[in-house]
CSV table of C-alpha atoms in Angstrom, one decimal:
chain,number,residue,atom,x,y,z
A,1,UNK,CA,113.6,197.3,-16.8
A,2,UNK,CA,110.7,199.5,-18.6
A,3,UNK,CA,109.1,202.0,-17.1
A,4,UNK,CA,105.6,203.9,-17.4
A,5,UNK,CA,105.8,207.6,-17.0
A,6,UNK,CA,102.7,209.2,-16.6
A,7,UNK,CA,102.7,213.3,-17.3
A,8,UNK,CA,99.8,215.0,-15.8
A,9,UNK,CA,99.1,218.2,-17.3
A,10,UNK,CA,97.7,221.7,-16.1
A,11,UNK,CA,95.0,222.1,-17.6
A,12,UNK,CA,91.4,224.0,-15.8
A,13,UNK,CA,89.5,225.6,-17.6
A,14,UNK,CA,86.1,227.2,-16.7
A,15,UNK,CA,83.3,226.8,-18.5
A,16,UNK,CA,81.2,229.7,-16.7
A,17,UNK,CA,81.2,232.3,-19.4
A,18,UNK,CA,77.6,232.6,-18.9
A,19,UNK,CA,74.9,232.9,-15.8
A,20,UNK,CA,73.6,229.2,-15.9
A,21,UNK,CA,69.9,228.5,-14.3
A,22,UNK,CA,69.6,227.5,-11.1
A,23,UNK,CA,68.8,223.7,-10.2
A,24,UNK,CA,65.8,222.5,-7.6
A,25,UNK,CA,67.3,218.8,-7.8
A,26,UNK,CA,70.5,217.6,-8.0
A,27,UNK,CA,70.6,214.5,-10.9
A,28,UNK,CA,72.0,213.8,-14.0
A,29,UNK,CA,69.4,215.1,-16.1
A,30,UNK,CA,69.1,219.1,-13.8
A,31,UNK,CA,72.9,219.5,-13.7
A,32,UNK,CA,73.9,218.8,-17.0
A,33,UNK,CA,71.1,220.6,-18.3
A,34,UNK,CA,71.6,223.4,-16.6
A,35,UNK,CA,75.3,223.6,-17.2
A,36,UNK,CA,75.9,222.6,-21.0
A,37,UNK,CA,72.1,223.5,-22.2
A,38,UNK,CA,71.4,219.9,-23.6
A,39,UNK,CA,71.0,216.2,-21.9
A,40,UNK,CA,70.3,212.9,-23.8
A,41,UNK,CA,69.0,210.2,-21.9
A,42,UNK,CA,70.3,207.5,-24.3
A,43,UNK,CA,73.8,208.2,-24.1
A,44,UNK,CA,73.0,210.1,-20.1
A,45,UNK,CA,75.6,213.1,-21.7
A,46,UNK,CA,75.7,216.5,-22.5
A,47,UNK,CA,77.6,217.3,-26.2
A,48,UNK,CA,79.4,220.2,-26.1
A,49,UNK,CA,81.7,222.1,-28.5
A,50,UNK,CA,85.1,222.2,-27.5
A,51,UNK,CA,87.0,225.2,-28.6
A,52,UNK,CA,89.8,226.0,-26.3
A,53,UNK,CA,93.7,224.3,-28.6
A,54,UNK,CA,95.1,223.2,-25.3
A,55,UNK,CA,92.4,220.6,-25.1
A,56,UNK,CA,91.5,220.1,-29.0
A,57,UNK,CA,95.6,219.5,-29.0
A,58,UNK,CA,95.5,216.5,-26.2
A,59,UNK,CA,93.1,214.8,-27.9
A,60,UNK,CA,95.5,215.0,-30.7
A,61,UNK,CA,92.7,216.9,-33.0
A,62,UNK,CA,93.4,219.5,-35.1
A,63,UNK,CA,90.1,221.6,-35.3
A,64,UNK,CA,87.2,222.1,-33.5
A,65,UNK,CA,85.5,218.6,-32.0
A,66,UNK,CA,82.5,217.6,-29.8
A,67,UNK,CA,82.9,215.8,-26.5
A,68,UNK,CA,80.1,214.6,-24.5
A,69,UNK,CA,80.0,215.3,-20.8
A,70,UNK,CA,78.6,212.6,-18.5
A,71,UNK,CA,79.0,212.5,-14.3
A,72,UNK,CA,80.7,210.2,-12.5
A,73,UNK,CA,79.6,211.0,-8.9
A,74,UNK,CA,77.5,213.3,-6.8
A,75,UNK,CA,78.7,214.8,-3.3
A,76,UNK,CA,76.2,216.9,-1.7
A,77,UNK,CA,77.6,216.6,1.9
A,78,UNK,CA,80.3,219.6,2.0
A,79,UNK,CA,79.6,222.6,4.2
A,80,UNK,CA,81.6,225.8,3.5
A,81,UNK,CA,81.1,228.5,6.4
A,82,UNK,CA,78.0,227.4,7.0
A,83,UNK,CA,76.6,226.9,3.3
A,84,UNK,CA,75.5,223.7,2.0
A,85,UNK,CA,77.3,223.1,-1.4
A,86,UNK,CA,77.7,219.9,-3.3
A,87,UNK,CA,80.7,218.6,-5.5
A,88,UNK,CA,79.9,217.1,-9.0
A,89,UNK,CA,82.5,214.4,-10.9
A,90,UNK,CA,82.6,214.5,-14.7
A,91,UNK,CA,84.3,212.9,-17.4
A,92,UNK,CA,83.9,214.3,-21.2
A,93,UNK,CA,85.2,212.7,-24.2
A,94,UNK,CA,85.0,211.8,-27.8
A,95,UNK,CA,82.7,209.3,-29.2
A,96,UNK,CA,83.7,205.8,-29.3
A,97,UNK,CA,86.3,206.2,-26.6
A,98,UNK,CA,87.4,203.4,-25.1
A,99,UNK,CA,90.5,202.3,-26.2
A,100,UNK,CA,93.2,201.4,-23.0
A,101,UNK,CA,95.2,205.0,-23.6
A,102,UNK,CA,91.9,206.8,-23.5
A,103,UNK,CA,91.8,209.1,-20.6
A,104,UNK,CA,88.9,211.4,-20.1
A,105,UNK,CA,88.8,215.0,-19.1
A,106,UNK,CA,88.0,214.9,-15.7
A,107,UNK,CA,85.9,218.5,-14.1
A,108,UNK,CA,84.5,219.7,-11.5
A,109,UNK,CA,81.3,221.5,-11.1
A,110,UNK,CA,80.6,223.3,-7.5
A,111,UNK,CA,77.0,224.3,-6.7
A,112,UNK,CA,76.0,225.9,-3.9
A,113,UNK,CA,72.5,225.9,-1.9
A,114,UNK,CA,70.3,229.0,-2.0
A,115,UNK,CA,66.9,229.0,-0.9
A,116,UNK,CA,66.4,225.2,-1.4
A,117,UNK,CA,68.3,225.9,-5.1
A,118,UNK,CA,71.1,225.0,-6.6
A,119,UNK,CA,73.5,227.6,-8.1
A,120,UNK,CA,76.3,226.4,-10.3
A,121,UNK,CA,79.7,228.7,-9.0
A,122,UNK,CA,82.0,227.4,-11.5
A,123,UNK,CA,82.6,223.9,-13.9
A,124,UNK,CA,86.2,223.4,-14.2
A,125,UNK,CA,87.8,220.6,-15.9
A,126,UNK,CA,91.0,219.5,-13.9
A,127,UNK,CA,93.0,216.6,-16.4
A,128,UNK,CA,92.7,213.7,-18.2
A,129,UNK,CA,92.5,210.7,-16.1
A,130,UNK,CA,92.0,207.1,-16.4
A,131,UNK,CA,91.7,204.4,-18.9
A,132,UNK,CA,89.5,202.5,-21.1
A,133,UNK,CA,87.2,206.1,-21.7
A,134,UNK,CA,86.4,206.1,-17.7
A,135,UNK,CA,88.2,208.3,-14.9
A,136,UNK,CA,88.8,206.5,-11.9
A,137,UNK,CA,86.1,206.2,-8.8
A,138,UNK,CA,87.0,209.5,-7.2
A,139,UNK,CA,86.8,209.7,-3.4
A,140,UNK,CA,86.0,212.9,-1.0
A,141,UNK,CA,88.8,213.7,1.1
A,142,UNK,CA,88.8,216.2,4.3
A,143,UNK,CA,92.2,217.6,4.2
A,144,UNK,CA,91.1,219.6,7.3
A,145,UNK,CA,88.9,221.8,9.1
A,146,UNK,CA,86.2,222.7,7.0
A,147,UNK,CA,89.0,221.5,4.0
A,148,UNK,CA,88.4,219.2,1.5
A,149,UNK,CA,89.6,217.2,-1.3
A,150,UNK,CA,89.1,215.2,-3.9
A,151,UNK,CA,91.5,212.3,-4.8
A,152,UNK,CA,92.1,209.5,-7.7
A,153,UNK,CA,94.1,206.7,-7.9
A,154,UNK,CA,94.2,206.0,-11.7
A,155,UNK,CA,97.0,203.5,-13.0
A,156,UNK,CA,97.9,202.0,-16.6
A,157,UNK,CA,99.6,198.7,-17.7
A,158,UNK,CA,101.9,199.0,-20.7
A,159,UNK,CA,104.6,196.1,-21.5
A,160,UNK,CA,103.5,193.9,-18.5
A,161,UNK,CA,104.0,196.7,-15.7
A,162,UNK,CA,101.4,198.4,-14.2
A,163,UNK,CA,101.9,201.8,-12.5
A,164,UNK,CA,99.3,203.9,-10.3
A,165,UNK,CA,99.6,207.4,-9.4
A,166,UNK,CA,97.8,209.0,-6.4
A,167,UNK,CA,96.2,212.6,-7.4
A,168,UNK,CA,94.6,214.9,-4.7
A,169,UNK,CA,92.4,218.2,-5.8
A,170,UNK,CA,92.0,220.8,-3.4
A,171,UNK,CA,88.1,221.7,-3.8
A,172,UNK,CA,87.3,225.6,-3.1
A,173,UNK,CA,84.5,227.8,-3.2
A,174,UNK,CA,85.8,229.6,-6.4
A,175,UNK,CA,88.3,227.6,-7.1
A,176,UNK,CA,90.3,224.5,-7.6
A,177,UNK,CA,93.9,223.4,-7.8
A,178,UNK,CA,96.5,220.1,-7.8
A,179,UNK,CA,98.2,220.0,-4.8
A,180,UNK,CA,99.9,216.4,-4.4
A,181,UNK,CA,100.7,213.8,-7.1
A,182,UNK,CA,102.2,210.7,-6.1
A,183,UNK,CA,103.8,208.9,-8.8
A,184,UNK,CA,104.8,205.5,-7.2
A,185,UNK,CA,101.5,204.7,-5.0
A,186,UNK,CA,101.3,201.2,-6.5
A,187,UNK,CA,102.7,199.1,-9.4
A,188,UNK,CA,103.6,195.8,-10.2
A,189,UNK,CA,105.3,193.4,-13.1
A,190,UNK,CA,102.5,190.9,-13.5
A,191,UNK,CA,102.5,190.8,-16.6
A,192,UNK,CA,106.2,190.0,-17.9
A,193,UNK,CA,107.1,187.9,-14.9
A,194,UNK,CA,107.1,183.9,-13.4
A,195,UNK,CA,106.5,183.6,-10.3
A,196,UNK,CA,108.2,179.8,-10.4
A,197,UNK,CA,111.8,182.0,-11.3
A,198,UNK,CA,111.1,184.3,-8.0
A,199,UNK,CA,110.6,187.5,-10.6
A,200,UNK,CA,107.4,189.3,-9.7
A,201,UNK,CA,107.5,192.3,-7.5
A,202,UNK,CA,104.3,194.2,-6.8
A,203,UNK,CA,103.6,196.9,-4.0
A,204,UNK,CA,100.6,199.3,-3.1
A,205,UNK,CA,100.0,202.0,-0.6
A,206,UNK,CA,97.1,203.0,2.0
A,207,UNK,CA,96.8,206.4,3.5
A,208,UNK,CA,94.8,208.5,6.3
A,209,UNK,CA,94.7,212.6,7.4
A,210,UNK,CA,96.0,213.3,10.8
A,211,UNK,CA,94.7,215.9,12.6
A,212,UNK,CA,97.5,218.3,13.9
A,213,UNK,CA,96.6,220.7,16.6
A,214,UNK,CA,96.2,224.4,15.5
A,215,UNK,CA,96.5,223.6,12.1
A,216,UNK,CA,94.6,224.4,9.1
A,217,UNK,CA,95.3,221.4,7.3
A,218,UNK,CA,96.0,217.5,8.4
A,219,UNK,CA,99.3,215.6,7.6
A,220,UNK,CA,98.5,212.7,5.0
A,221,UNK,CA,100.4,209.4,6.1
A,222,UNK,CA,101.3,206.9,3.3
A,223,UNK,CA,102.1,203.9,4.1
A,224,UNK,CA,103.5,201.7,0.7
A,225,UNK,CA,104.4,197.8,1.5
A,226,UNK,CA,105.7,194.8,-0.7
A,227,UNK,CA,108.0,193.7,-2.8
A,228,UNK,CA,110.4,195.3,-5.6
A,229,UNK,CA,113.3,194.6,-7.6
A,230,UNK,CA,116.6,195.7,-6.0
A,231,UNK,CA,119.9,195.3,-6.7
A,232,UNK,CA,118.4,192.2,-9.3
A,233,UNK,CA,116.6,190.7,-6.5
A,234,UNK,CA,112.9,190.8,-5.0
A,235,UNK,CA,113.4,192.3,-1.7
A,236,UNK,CA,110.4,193.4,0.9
A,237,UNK,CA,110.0,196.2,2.1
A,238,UNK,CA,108.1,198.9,4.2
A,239,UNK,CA,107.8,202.8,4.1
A,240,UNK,CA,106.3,205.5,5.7
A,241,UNK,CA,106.3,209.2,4.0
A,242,UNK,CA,104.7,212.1,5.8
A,243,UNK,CA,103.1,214.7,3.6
A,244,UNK,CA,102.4,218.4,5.3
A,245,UNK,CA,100.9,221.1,3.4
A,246,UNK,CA,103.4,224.1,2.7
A,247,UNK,CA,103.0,226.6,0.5
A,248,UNK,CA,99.2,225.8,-1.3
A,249,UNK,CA,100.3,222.0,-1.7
A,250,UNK,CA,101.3,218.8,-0.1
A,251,UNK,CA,104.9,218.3,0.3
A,252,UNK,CA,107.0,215.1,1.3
A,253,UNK,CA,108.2,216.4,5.1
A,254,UNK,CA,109.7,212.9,5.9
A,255,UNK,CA,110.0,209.0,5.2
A,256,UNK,CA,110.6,206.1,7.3
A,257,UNK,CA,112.7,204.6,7.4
């Protein structure tokens, strides 16, 4: 059997090498403005120049390149000891990007509220994620008490078999960081099997926080269901794994059965 490995690499940068100006409202137009100095409403991006080898290299260019910044989603809800901050999602790439290999480079911008402004704290960008030129819907996550998290479920289909990969961000007030990737969340053989020979597997995964008394962070619960190939037959099957944060990440504590 083929597999899909997926290799996500470490890459965050921060783009604050300058004081940016402050924002009064938070949309598309105000935040990218403010952070890359440039917005055009046709294309709803920001160009910027992109400098730094490690990223010029992964978008296998050899020499200085544009990319054009666009965001994905805006969270204002998040409270950090007692200031009201808010969570921007962006995705930057080349022009004409959208082939099914295309990942963007995913970032994170963190504002924080100061007399009914915005100020920008930091723009990192965490990976590339995704396909087709577009990162997955990302979802808010609270890891625990005044904790949060941003997580992605991005996935790609290569020689009939699609895999998906769970990836959970740690969101801070001057920083970010990876702190769980699962790489069998979901996956199936749709494409290469017949379901008249009995040959198609698939399985996916749903998942919570549990709150664990005086504890800083929650226990996240996977549960993945369905069908794979065993042994060179489908066989069902269940599992539970128990993650618990240890040492600035989420680690696999135990799996049922």
């Amino acid at each position: 059997m083929k597999k899909i490995f997926f290799i996500f690499i470490v890459i965050i940068y921060n783009s604050k090498a300058q004081e940016h100006p402050k924002i009064s409202d938070l949309n598309d137009v105000s935040i990218l403005s403010a952070v890359y100095g440039n917005y055009d409403k046709a294309s709803k991006s920001s160009k910027w120049l992109v400098k730094e080898d490690s990223i010029i290299n992964k978008f296998y260019k050899k020499e200085e390149f544009y990319l054009y910044t666009s965001i994905k989603s805006i969270i204002d809800t998040i409270n950090f000891n007692g200031k009201k901050c808010a969570i921007i999602i962006t995705q930057s790439k080349p022009e004409n990007y959208d082939c099914h290999p295309c990942s963007p480079l995913a970032g994170i911008i963190f504002l924080e509220s100061i007399n009914n402004e915005w100020k920008i704290k930091y723009n990192y960008y965490i990976d590339f994620i995704g396909t087709w030129g577009e990162i997955p819907t990302p979802k808010i996550e609270y890891i625990g008490k005044h904790k949060y998290g941003i997580s992605f479920e991005t996935g790609i289909t290569g020689q009939g078999y699609t895999n998906t990969k769970f990836l959970l961000v740690e969101i801070q007030q001057n920083k970010i960081k990876k702190i769980l990737i699962i790489g069998d969340f979901a996956g199936n053989n749709e494409g290469i099997c017949d379901k008249s020979l009995n040959s198609c597997w698939e399985y996916s995964s749903n998942y919570y926080f549990e709150k664990i008394p005086d504890t800083d962070y929650y226990d996240l619960i996977v549960n993945t269901s369905g069908t794979k190939l065993e042994n060179n037959k489908i066989r069902t099957f269940k599992l539970i794994r128990i993650y618990k944060y240890i040492n600035d990440k989420y680690n696999l504590h135990k799996t049922i059965p």
